[in-house]
Protein backbone atom coordinates (compact mmCIF):
# COMPACT_ATOMS: atom_id res chain seq x y z
CA UNK A 1 0.00 0.00 0.00
CA UNK A 2 1.20 3.50 -0.78
CA UNK A 3 2.12 5.84 2.01
CA UNK A 4 -0.78 8.03 3.13
CA UNK A 5 0.78 11.51 3.18
CA UNK A 6 -1.64 14.37 2.74
CA UNK A 7 -0.32 16.64 0.05
CA UNK A 8 -1.23 20.19 -0.95
CA UNK A 9 -3.54 19.08 -3.77
CA UNK A 10 -5.40 16.66 -1.53
CA UNK A 11 -6.04 19.44 1.00
CA UNK A 12 -7.22 21.74 -1.79
CA UNK A 13 -9.54 19.04 -3.13
CA UNK A 14 -11.06 18.42 0.32
CA UNK A 15 -11.61 22.18 0.79
CA UNK A 16 -13.37 22.45 -2.55
CA UNK A 17 -15.54 19.40 -1.80
CA UNK A 18 -16.51 20.68 1.66
CA UNK A 19 -17.41 24.08 0.18
CA UNK A 20 -19.56 22.46 -2.51
CA UNK A 21 -21.27 20.33 0.13
CA UNK A 22 -21.95 23.44 2.24
CA UNK A 23 -23.48 25.16 -0.76
CA UNK A 24 -25.53 22.16 -1.88
CA UNK A 25 -26.91 21.73 1.64
CA UNK A 26 -27.65 25.43 1.68
CA UNK A 27 -25.71 25.86 4.91
CA UNK A 28 -23.90 28.78 3.35
CA UNK A 29 -25.75 30.60 0.58
CA UNK A 30 -23.74 30.46 -2.64
CA UNK A 31 -23.60 34.24 -2.65
CA UNK A 32 -22.15 34.61 0.88
CA UNK A 33 -18.63 35.89 0.76
CA UNK A 34 -15.85 34.54 2.87
CA UNK A 35 -15.76 37.38 5.38
CA UNK A 36 -19.51 36.98 6.06
CA UNK A 37 -18.90 33.36 6.84
CA UNK A 38 -15.97 34.09 9.13
CA UNK A 39 -18.02 36.77 10.86
CA UNK A 40 -20.89 34.33 11.39
CA UNK A 41 -18.50 31.74 12.77
CA UNK A 42 -17.16 34.29 15.24
CA UNK A 43 -20.59 35.36 16.38
CA UNK A 44 -21.78 31.82 16.87
CA UNK A 45 -18.65 30.23 18.20
CA UNK A 46 -19.52 27.91 21.04
CA UNK A 47 -17.04 28.54 23.81
CA UNK A 48 -18.63 27.00 26.85
CA UNK A 49 -15.36 25.35 27.88
CA UNK A 50 -16.93 21.89 27.96
CA UNK A 51 -16.06 18.66 26.19
CA UNK A 52 -12.32 19.18 26.05
CA UNK A 53 -12.27 15.37 26.04
CA UNK A 54 -15.24 13.20 24.93
CA UNK A 55 -17.96 13.08 27.59
CA UNK A 56 -18.27 9.92 29.71
CA UNK A 57 -21.21 8.68 31.70
CA UNK A 58 -24.51 6.89 31.31
CA UNK A 59 -27.80 7.48 29.48
CA UNK A 60 -31.15 5.83 30.18
CA UNK A 61 -32.39 5.23 26.62
CA UNK A 62 -30.64 2.11 25.30
CA UNK A 63 -31.68 -0.06 28.21
CA UNK A 64 -34.78 1.54 29.72
CA UNK A 65 -36.40 3.44 26.84
CA UNK A 66 -39.41 5.23 28.38
CA UNK A 67 -39.54 3.02 31.48
CA UNK A 68 -37.59 5.41 33.66
CA UNK A 69 -38.19 6.92 37.07
CA UNK A 70 -36.27 8.82 39.71
CA UNK A 71 -35.43 5.62 41.63
CA UNK A 72 -33.59 4.21 38.62
CA UNK A 73 -31.69 7.47 38.15
CA UNK A 74 -30.69 7.66 41.83
CA UNK A 75 -29.66 4.01 41.94
CA UNK A 76 -27.65 4.48 38.76
CA UNK A 77 -25.83 7.41 40.35
CA UNK A 78 -25.14 5.24 43.41
CA UNK A 79 -23.87 2.42 41.18
CA UNK A 80 -21.57 4.73 39.20
CA UNK A 81 -19.85 5.51 42.48
CA UNK A 82 -19.93 2.06 44.13
CA UNK A 83 -18.59 0.27 41.04
CA UNK A 84 -15.71 2.75 40.76
CA UNK A 85 -16.92 3.88 37.32
CA UNK A 86 -17.14 7.52 38.38
CA UNK A 87 -13.46 7.52 39.36
CA UNK A 88 -12.63 6.39 35.82
CA UNK A 89 -14.39 9.45 34.40
CA UNK A 90 -17.99 8.26 33.93
CA UNK A 91 -19.60 11.26 35.55
CA UNK A 92 -22.66 12.25 33.50
CA UNK A 93 -25.98 10.69 34.54
CA UNK A 94 -28.19 11.47 31.56
CA UNK A 95 -31.97 11.18 31.57
CA UNK A 96 -33.32 10.61 28.05
CA UNK A 97 -36.87 10.88 26.69
CA UNK A 98 -40.05 10.54 28.81
CA UNK A 99 -39.13 12.42 31.98
CA UNK A 100 -41.77 15.19 31.63
CA UNK A 101 -45.54 15.63 31.66
CA UNK A 102 -47.11 15.93 28.21
CA UNK A 103 -48.39 19.41 29.12
CA UNK A 104 -46.44 22.44 30.28
CA UNK A 105 -47.70 24.33 33.36
CA UNK A 106 -49.81 27.48 33.04
CA UNK A 107 -46.63 29.59 32.72
CA UNK A 108 -45.39 27.42 29.89
CA UNK A 109 -42.71 25.64 31.95
CA UNK A 110 -41.72 22.02 31.48
CA UNK A 111 -42.87 19.89 34.40
CA UNK A 112 -41.33 16.61 35.59
CA UNK A 113 -43.74 13.67 35.27
CA UNK A 114 -45.46 13.42 38.64
CA UNK A 115 -46.00 9.66 38.60
CA UNK A 116 -42.35 8.80 37.87
CA UNK A 117 -40.31 11.83 39.03
CA UNK A 118 -42.40 12.98 42.03
CA UNK A 119 -39.47 14.76 43.73
CA UNK A 120 -38.75 16.84 40.64
CA UNK A 121 -35.58 17.27 38.63
CA UNK A 122 -33.94 19.83 40.93
CA UNK A 123 -33.96 17.33 43.80
CA UNK A 124 -32.47 14.72 41.48
CA UNK A 125 -29.75 17.13 40.36
CA UNK A 126 -28.94 17.92 44.00
CA UNK A 127 -28.67 14.20 44.74
CA UNK A 128 -26.49 13.49 41.72
CA UNK A 129 -24.28 16.49 42.49
CA UNK A 130 -23.89 15.33 46.10
CA UNK A 131 -22.25 12.21 44.70
CA UNK A 132 -19.79 14.30 42.68
CA UNK A 133 -21.63 13.52 39.43
CA UNK A 134 -23.42 15.64 36.83
CA UNK A 135 -27.01 15.46 35.61
CA UNK A 136 -28.01 15.46 31.95
CA UNK A 137 -31.46 15.91 30.49
CA UNK A 138 -33.18 15.55 27.13
CA UNK A 139 -35.34 17.75 24.95
CA UNK A 140 -36.12 18.18 21.29
CA UNK A 141 -35.88 20.87 18.61
CA UNK A 142 -39.51 20.20 17.69
CA UNK A 143 -42.95 20.44 19.25
CA UNK A 144 -42.82 16.99 20.85
CA UNK A 145 -40.00 14.59 21.58
CA UNK A 146 -39.56 11.34 19.63
CA UNK A 147 -41.69 9.32 22.06
CA UNK A 148 -44.52 11.86 21.61
CA UNK A 149 -44.88 11.61 25.37
CA UNK A 150 -43.47 15.00 26.32
CA UNK A 151 -43.13 18.49 24.80
CA UNK A 152 -40.15 19.62 22.76
CA UNK A 153 -38.46 22.98 23.17
CA UNK A 154 -39.15 24.55 19.75
CA UNK A 155 -40.38 28.09 20.46
CA UNK A 156 -39.56 27.67 24.19
CA UNK A 157 -35.78 27.51 23.91
CA UNK A 158 -34.90 30.41 26.23
CA UNK A 159 -37.49 29.47 28.83
CA UNK A 160 -36.44 25.82 28.86
CA UNK A 161 -32.72 26.60 28.97
CA UNK A 162 -33.37 28.81 32.02
CA UNK A 163 -35.42 26.03 33.61
CA UNK A 164 -32.64 23.51 33.02
CA UNK A 165 -30.04 25.88 34.48
CA UNK A 166 -32.24 26.61 37.50
CA UNK A 167 -32.51 22.89 38.19
CA UNK A 168 -28.72 22.46 37.97
CA UNK A 169 -28.62 20.57 34.69
CA UNK A 170 -25.12 20.00 33.24
CA UNK A 171 -25.81 18.36 29.86
CA UNK A 172 -28.59 18.63 27.28
CA UNK A 173 -29.25 16.07 24.55
CA UNK A 174 -31.36 17.75 21.90
CA UNK A 175 -33.36 15.55 19.53
CA UNK A 176 -34.94 16.35 16.16
CA UNK A 177 -38.44 14.81 16.07
CA UNK A 178 -41.76 16.53 15.30
CA UNK A 179 -40.17 19.76 14.12
CA UNK A 180 -41.60 22.44 11.84
CA UNK A 181 -39.68 21.35 8.76
CA UNK A 182 -37.04 24.05 9.04
CA UNK A 183 -33.41 23.02 8.98
CA UNK A 184 -31.47 21.86 12.03
CA UNK A 185 -28.98 24.60 11.16
CA UNK A 186 -31.77 27.06 11.93
CA UNK A 187 -33.32 25.39 15.00
CA UNK A 188 -30.29 24.10 16.91
CA UNK A 189 -28.37 27.40 17.18
CA UNK A 190 -31.37 28.97 18.93
CA UNK A 191 -30.91 26.51 21.79
CA UNK A 192 -27.15 27.16 21.69
CA UNK A 193 -27.77 30.84 22.35
CA UNK A 194 -30.38 30.02 24.98
CA UNK A 195 -27.93 27.77 26.83
CA UNK A 196 -25.17 30.37 26.59
CA UNK A 197 -27.59 32.83 28.20
CA UNK A 198 -28.82 30.49 30.90
CA UNK A 199 -26.09 31.27 33.40
CA UNK A 200 -24.70 27.76 33.75
CA UNK A 201 -22.29 25.83 31.52
CA UNK A 202 -24.34 23.06 29.91
CA UNK A 203 -22.78 20.49 27.57
CA UNK A 204 -24.83 20.61 24.35
CA UNK A 205 -25.29 17.30 22.54
CA UNK A 206 -26.88 17.67 19.09
CA UNK A 207 -29.02 14.71 18.08
CA UNK A 208 -30.14 15.36 14.50
CA UNK A 209 -28.93 11.87 13.47
CA UNK A 210 -26.36 13.11 10.95
CA UNK A 211 -29.13 14.33 8.62
CA UNK A 212 -27.47 17.57 7.60
CA UNK A 213 -23.86 16.47 8.15
CA UNK A 214 -23.61 18.24 11.52
CA UNK A 215 -19.87 17.54 11.60
CA UNK A 216 -19.64 20.46 9.14
CA UNK A 217 -21.39 23.00 11.37
CA UNK A 218 -21.73 21.39 14.80
CA UNK A 219 -18.58 22.78 16.38
CA UNK A 220 -20.05 26.27 16.55
CA UNK A 221 -23.38 24.98 17.83
CA UNK A 222 -22.69 22.14 20.24
CA UNK A 223 -20.10 19.99 21.99
CA UNK A 224 -21.01 16.78 20.14
CA UNK A 225 -23.24 15.78 17.25
CA UNK A 226 -24.77 12.49 16.28
CA UNK A 227 -23.45 11.31 12.91
CA UNK A 228 -25.88 8.38 12.56
CA UNK A 229 -29.42 7.27 13.24
CA UNK A 230 -30.11 5.08 16.27
CA UNK A 231 -27.89 2.18 17.25
CA UNK A 232 -29.34 -1.15 18.35
CA UNK A 233 -27.74 -3.96 20.30
CA UNK A 234 -26.39 -5.97 17.36
CA UNK A 235 -23.06 -6.38 15.58
CA UNK A 236 -24.34 -5.03 12.24
CA UNK A 237 -25.88 -1.94 13.76
CA UNK A 238 -22.84 -1.23 15.90
CA UNK A 239 -20.21 -1.71 13.20
CA UNK A 240 -22.16 0.28 10.61
CA UNK A 241 -22.45 3.24 13.01
CA UNK A 242 -18.67 3.12 13.51
CA UNK A 243 -18.23 3.18 9.70
CA UNK A 244 -20.59 6.14 9.15
CA UNK A 245 -18.92 8.07 11.95
CA UNK A 246 -15.41 7.45 10.65
CA UNK A 247 -16.10 9.46 7.49
CA UNK A 248 -16.09 12.66 9.56
CA UNK A 249 -12.91 11.91 11.52
CA UNK A 250 -11.13 15.08 10.42
CA UNK A 251 -13.87 17.26 11.87
CA UNK A 252 -13.73 16.11 15.51
CA UNK A 253 -11.64 18.02 18.00
CA UNK A 254 -11.53 19.03 21.67
CA UNK A 255 -14.78 20.86 22.39
CA UNK A 256 -16.69 19.19 19.51
CA UNK A 257 -16.98 15.45 18.91
CA UNK A 258 -18.56 13.10 16.39
CA UNK A 259 -21.13 10.92 18.12
CA UNK A 260 -21.95 7.47 16.65
CA UNK A 261 -24.62 6.99 19.38
CA UNK A 262 -24.48 5.54 22.85
CA UNK A 263 -22.90 2.28 23.97
CA UNK A 264 -24.81 -1.00 23.95
CA UNK A 265 -22.11 -2.88 25.91
CA UNK A 266 -23.87 -5.01 28.54
CA UNK A 267 -27.33 -5.12 26.99
CA UNK A 268 -26.95 -8.75 25.91
CA UNK A 269 -27.21 -8.68 22.11
CA UNK A 270 -23.52 -9.17 21.26
CA UNK A 271 -20.74 -11.56 22.27
CA UNK A 272 -17.98 -10.51 24.64
CA UNK A 273 -15.56 -10.10 21.71
CA UNK A 274 -18.09 -7.98 19.82
CA UNK A 275 -18.57 -5.73 22.83
CA UNK A 276 -14.80 -5.40 23.06
CA UNK A 277 -14.78 -4.28 19.41
CA UNK A 278 -17.63 -1.86 20.18
CA UNK A 279 -15.78 -0.31 23.14
CA UNK A 280 -12.43 -0.22 21.32
CA UNK A 281 -13.85 1.49 18.22
CA UNK A 282 -15.78 4.06 20.27
CA UNK A 283 -12.67 4.77 22.32
CA UNK A 284 -10.30 5.18 19.38
CA UNK A 285 -12.93 7.23 17.50
CA UNK A 286 -13.06 9.71 20.38
CA UNK A 287 -16.77 9.03 20.68
CA UNK A 288 -18.70 9.93 23.81
CA UNK A 289 -18.46 6.94 26.17
CA UNK A 290 -22.04 6.94 27.40
CA UNK A 291 -22.92 3.59 28.92
CA UNK A 292 -26.34 2.29 27.92
CA UNK A 293 -26.82 -0.79 30.09
CA UNK A 294 -28.28 -1.27 33.56
CA UNK A 295 -25.16 -0.56 35.54
CA UNK A 296 -26.85 -1.69 38.75
CA UNK A 297 -26.66 -5.26 37.42
CA UNK A 298 -23.57 -5.99 35.38
CA UNK A 299 -21.64 -9.22 34.88
CA UNK A 300 -17.94 -9.32 35.72
CA UNK A 301 -17.20 -9.61 32.02
CA UNK A 302 -19.01 -6.37 31.20
CA UNK A 303 -17.39 -4.53 34.11
CA UNK A 304 -13.99 -5.62 32.81
CA UNK A 305 -14.72 -4.14 29.39
CA UNK A 306 -16.02 -0.76 30.45
CA UNK A 307 -13.42 -0.27 33.18
CA UNK A 308 -10.42 -0.87 30.93
CA UNK A 309 -8.37 2.15 31.99
CA UNK A 310 -5.95 1.87 29.12
CA UNK A 311 -8.68 1.93 26.50
CA UNK A 312 -10.41 4.82 28.29
CA UNK A 313 -7.08 6.70 28.29
CA UNK A 314 -6.98 6.45 24.48
CA UNK A 315 -10.44 8.01 24.32
CA UNK A 316 -9.54 10.76 26.78
CA UNK A 317 -6.09 11.52 25.33
CA UNK A 318 -5.35 15.25 25.34
CA UNK A 319 -4.57 15.40 21.61
CA UNK A 320 -8.21 14.64 20.79
CA UNK A 321 -7.60 13.24 17.31
CA UNK A 322 -10.16 10.74 16.00
CA UNK A 323 -8.74 7.57 14.45
CA UNK A 324 -9.32 6.64 10.82
CA UNK A 325 -9.33 3.44 8.85
CA UNK A 326 -5.84 3.50 7.41
CA UNK A 327 -6.07 0.17 5.63
CA UNK A 328 -8.95 -2.06 4.54
CA UNK A 329 -8.47 -5.49 3.02
CA UNK A 330 -11.74 -7.38 2.79
CA UNK A 331 -12.89 -8.06 6.32
CA UNK A 332 -9.58 -6.98 7.81
CA UNK A 333 -9.16 -3.37 8.80
CA UNK A 334 -6.66 -1.20 10.59
CA UNK A 335 -7.94 1.83 12.48
CA UNK A 336 -5.31 4.21 13.81
CA UNK A 337 -4.81 7.69 15.13
CA UNK A 338 -2.14 9.73 16.87
CA UNK A 339 -1.96 10.16 20.64
CA UNK A 340 -0.04 12.68 22.70
CA UNK A 341 3.65 11.92 23.29
CA UNK A 342 4.27 10.76 19.71
CA UNK A 343 2.33 7.57 20.39
CA UNK A 344 -0.15 5.90 18.05
CA UNK A 345 -3.35 4.03 18.95
CA UNK A 346 -4.19 1.07 16.70
CA UNK A 347 -7.11 -1.32 16.39
CA UNK A 348 -6.64 -4.42 14.24
CA UNK A 349 -10.22 -5.35 13.38
CA UNK A 350 -11.47 -8.62 11.96
CA UNK A 351 -15.05 -8.09 10.76
CA UNK A 352 -15.27 -11.49 9.09
CA UNK A 353 -16.29 -15.02 10.12
CA UNK A 354 -12.77 -16.53 9.95
CA UNK A 355 -9.66 -16.14 12.06
CA UNK A 356 -7.14 -14.04 10.19
CA UNK A 357 -3.71 -12.44 10.43
CA UNK A 358 -3.61 -8.66 10.20
CA UNK A 359 -0.44 -6.64 9.65
CA UNK A 360 -0.06 -2.95 10.33
CA UNK A 361 2.87 -1.36 8.53
CA UNK A 362 4.44 1.82 9.90
CA UNK A 363 3.55 3.38 6.53
CA UNK A 364 -0.14 2.84 7.31
CA UNK A 365 0.24 4.33 10.76
CA UNK A 366 2.27 7.43 9.97
CA UNK A 367 5.28 6.12 11.91
CA UNK A 368 8.61 6.92 10.19
CA UNK A 369 10.22 3.92 8.43
CA UNK A 370 12.70 1.84 10.44
CA UNK A 371 11.37 3.18 13.75
CA UNK A 372 11.77 0.78 16.63
CA UNK A 373 8.45 0.60 18.39
CA UNK A 374 7.23 -0.74 21.69
CA UNK A 375 3.69 -2.15 21.69
CA UNK A 376 1.30 -2.21 24.60
CA UNK A 377 -1.62 -4.63 24.18
CA UNK A 378 -4.53 -2.81 25.83
CA UNK A 379 -6.79 -5.84 26.28
CA UNK A 380 -4.06 -8.19 27.53
CA UNK A 381 -2.59 -5.38 29.67
CA UNK A 382 0.86 -6.37 28.52
CA UNK A 383 3.79 -4.60 26.96
CA UNK A 384 4.97 -7.06 24.31
CA UNK A 385 8.45 -8.42 25.06
CA UNK A 386 9.91 -7.84 21.65
CA UNK A 387 10.11 -4.47 19.93
CA UNK A 388 8.86 -4.02 16.38
CA UNK A 389 10.50 -2.52 13.30
CA UNK A 390 8.43 -1.54 10.26
CA UNK A 391 5.34 -3.56 11.11
CA UNK A 392 3.25 -5.34 13.70
CA UNK A 393 1.18 -8.47 12.97
CA UNK A 394 -1.39 -10.36 14.98
CA UNK A 395 -3.90 -13.13 14.44
CA UNK A 396 -7.38 -11.89 15.18
CA UNK A 397 -10.48 -13.99 15.88
CA UNK A 398 -13.75 -13.46 13.98
CA UNK A 399 -15.72 -10.35 15.04
CA UNK A 400 -12.81 -9.43 17.29
CA UNK A 401 -10.02 -6.94 17.53
CA UNK A 402 -6.63 -6.27 19.04
CA UNK A 403 -5.87 -2.84 20.39
CA UNK A 404 -2.40 -1.40 20.93
CA UNK A 405 -0.64 1.77 21.85
CA UNK A 406 2.61 2.01 19.90
CA UNK A 407 5.50 4.07 21.15
CA UNK A 408 8.70 4.69 19.21
CA UNK A 409 11.69 3.96 21.45
CA UNK A 410 15.42 4.67 21.31
C1 LIG B 1 -34.33 9.41 19.09
C2 LIG B 1 -32.86 9.49 19.51
C3 LIG B 1 -32.58 8.40 20.53
C4 LIG B 1 -33.49 8.57 21.74
C5 LIG B 1 -34.93 8.56 21.30
C6 LIG B 1 -35.89 8.93 22.42
O1 LIG B 1 -34.61 8.25 18.39
O2 LIG B 1 -32.03 9.38 18.40
O3 LIG B 1 -31.22 8.45 20.94
O4 LIG B 1 -33.18 9.77 22.40
O5 LIG B 1 -35.16 9.49 20.24
O6 LIG B 1 -37.22 8.92 22.01
Short mmCIF file of N, CA, C and O and ligand atoms in Angstrom, two decimals, residues 61 96-97 138 146-147 173 175 207 209 226 230 261-262, ligand 1:
data_model
loop_
_atom_site.label_atom_id
_atom_site.label_comp_id
_atom_site.label_asym_id
_atom_site.label_seq_id
_atom_site.Cartn_x
_atom_site.Cartn_y
_atom_site.Cartn_z
N UNK A 61 -31.57 5.68 27.74
CA UNK A 61 -32.39 5.23 26.62
C UNK A 61 -32.15 3.79 26.17
O UNK A 61 -33.09 3.00 26.02
N UNK A 96 -32.89 10.43 29.45
CA UNK A 96 -33.32 10.61 28.05
C UNK A 96 -34.82 10.91 28.02
O UNK A 96 -35.38 11.45 28.98
N UNK A 97 -35.46 10.56 26.93
CA UNK A 97 -36.87 10.88 26.69
C UNK A 97 -37.78 10.36 27.82
O UNK A 97 -37.44 9.38 28.49
N UNK A 138 -32.88 15.75 28.55
CA UNK A 138 -33.18 15.55 27.13
C UNK A 138 -34.34 16.45 26.73
O UNK A 138 -35.33 16.59 27.46
N UNK A 146 -39.36 12.47 20.54
CA UNK A 146 -39.56 11.34 19.63
C UNK A 146 -40.58 10.33 20.16
O UNK A 146 -41.25 9.65 19.41
N UNK A 147 -40.71 10.25 21.48
CA UNK A 147 -41.69 9.32 22.06
C UNK A 147 -43.11 9.87 21.91
O UNK A 147 -44.07 9.15 22.13
N UNK A 173 -29.16 16.77 25.84
CA UNK A 173 -29.25 16.07 24.55
C UNK A 173 -30.48 16.62 23.84
O UNK A 173 -31.57 16.65 24.42
N UNK A 175 -32.91 16.44 20.61
CA UNK A 175 -33.36 15.55 19.53
C UNK A 175 -34.05 16.35 18.42
O UNK A 175 -34.20 17.57 18.51
N UNK A 207 -28.57 16.04 18.48
CA UNK A 207 -29.02 14.71 18.08
C UNK A 207 -29.92 14.85 16.86
O UNK A 207 -31.14 14.67 16.96
N UNK A 209 -29.15 13.17 14.12
CA UNK A 209 -28.93 11.87 13.47
C UNK A 209 -28.04 11.94 12.23
O UNK A 209 -28.09 11.06 11.37
N UNK A 226 -24.55 13.83 16.79
CA UNK A 226 -24.77 12.49 16.28
C UNK A 226 -24.48 12.47 14.78
O UNK A 226 -24.90 13.38 14.05
N UNK A 230 -30.28 5.80 15.00
CA UNK A 230 -30.11 5.08 16.27
C UNK A 230 -29.40 3.74 16.15
O UNK A 230 -29.66 2.95 15.25
N UNK A 261 -23.55 7.44 18.48
CA UNK A 261 -24.62 6.99 19.38
C UNK A 261 -24.04 6.28 20.60
O UNK A 261 -22.85 5.95 20.66
N UNK A 262 -24.93 6.00 21.53
CA UNK A 262 -24.48 5.54 22.85
C UNK A 262 -24.12 4.06 22.85
O UNK A 262 -24.50 3.32 21.95
C1 LIG B 1 -34.33 9.41 19.09
C2 LIG B 1 -32.86 9.49 19.51
C3 LIG B 1 -32.58 8.40 20.53
C4 LIG B 1 -33.49 8.57 21.74
C5 LIG B 1 -34.93 8.56 21.30
C6 LIG B 1 -35.89 8.93 22.42
O1 LIG B 1 -34.61 8.25 18.39
O2 LIG B 1 -32.03 9.38 18.40
O3 LIG B 1 -31.22 8.45 20.94
O4 LIG B 1 -33.18 9.77 22.40
O5 LIG B 1 -35.16 9.49 20.24
O6 LIG B 1 -37.22 8.92 22.01
#
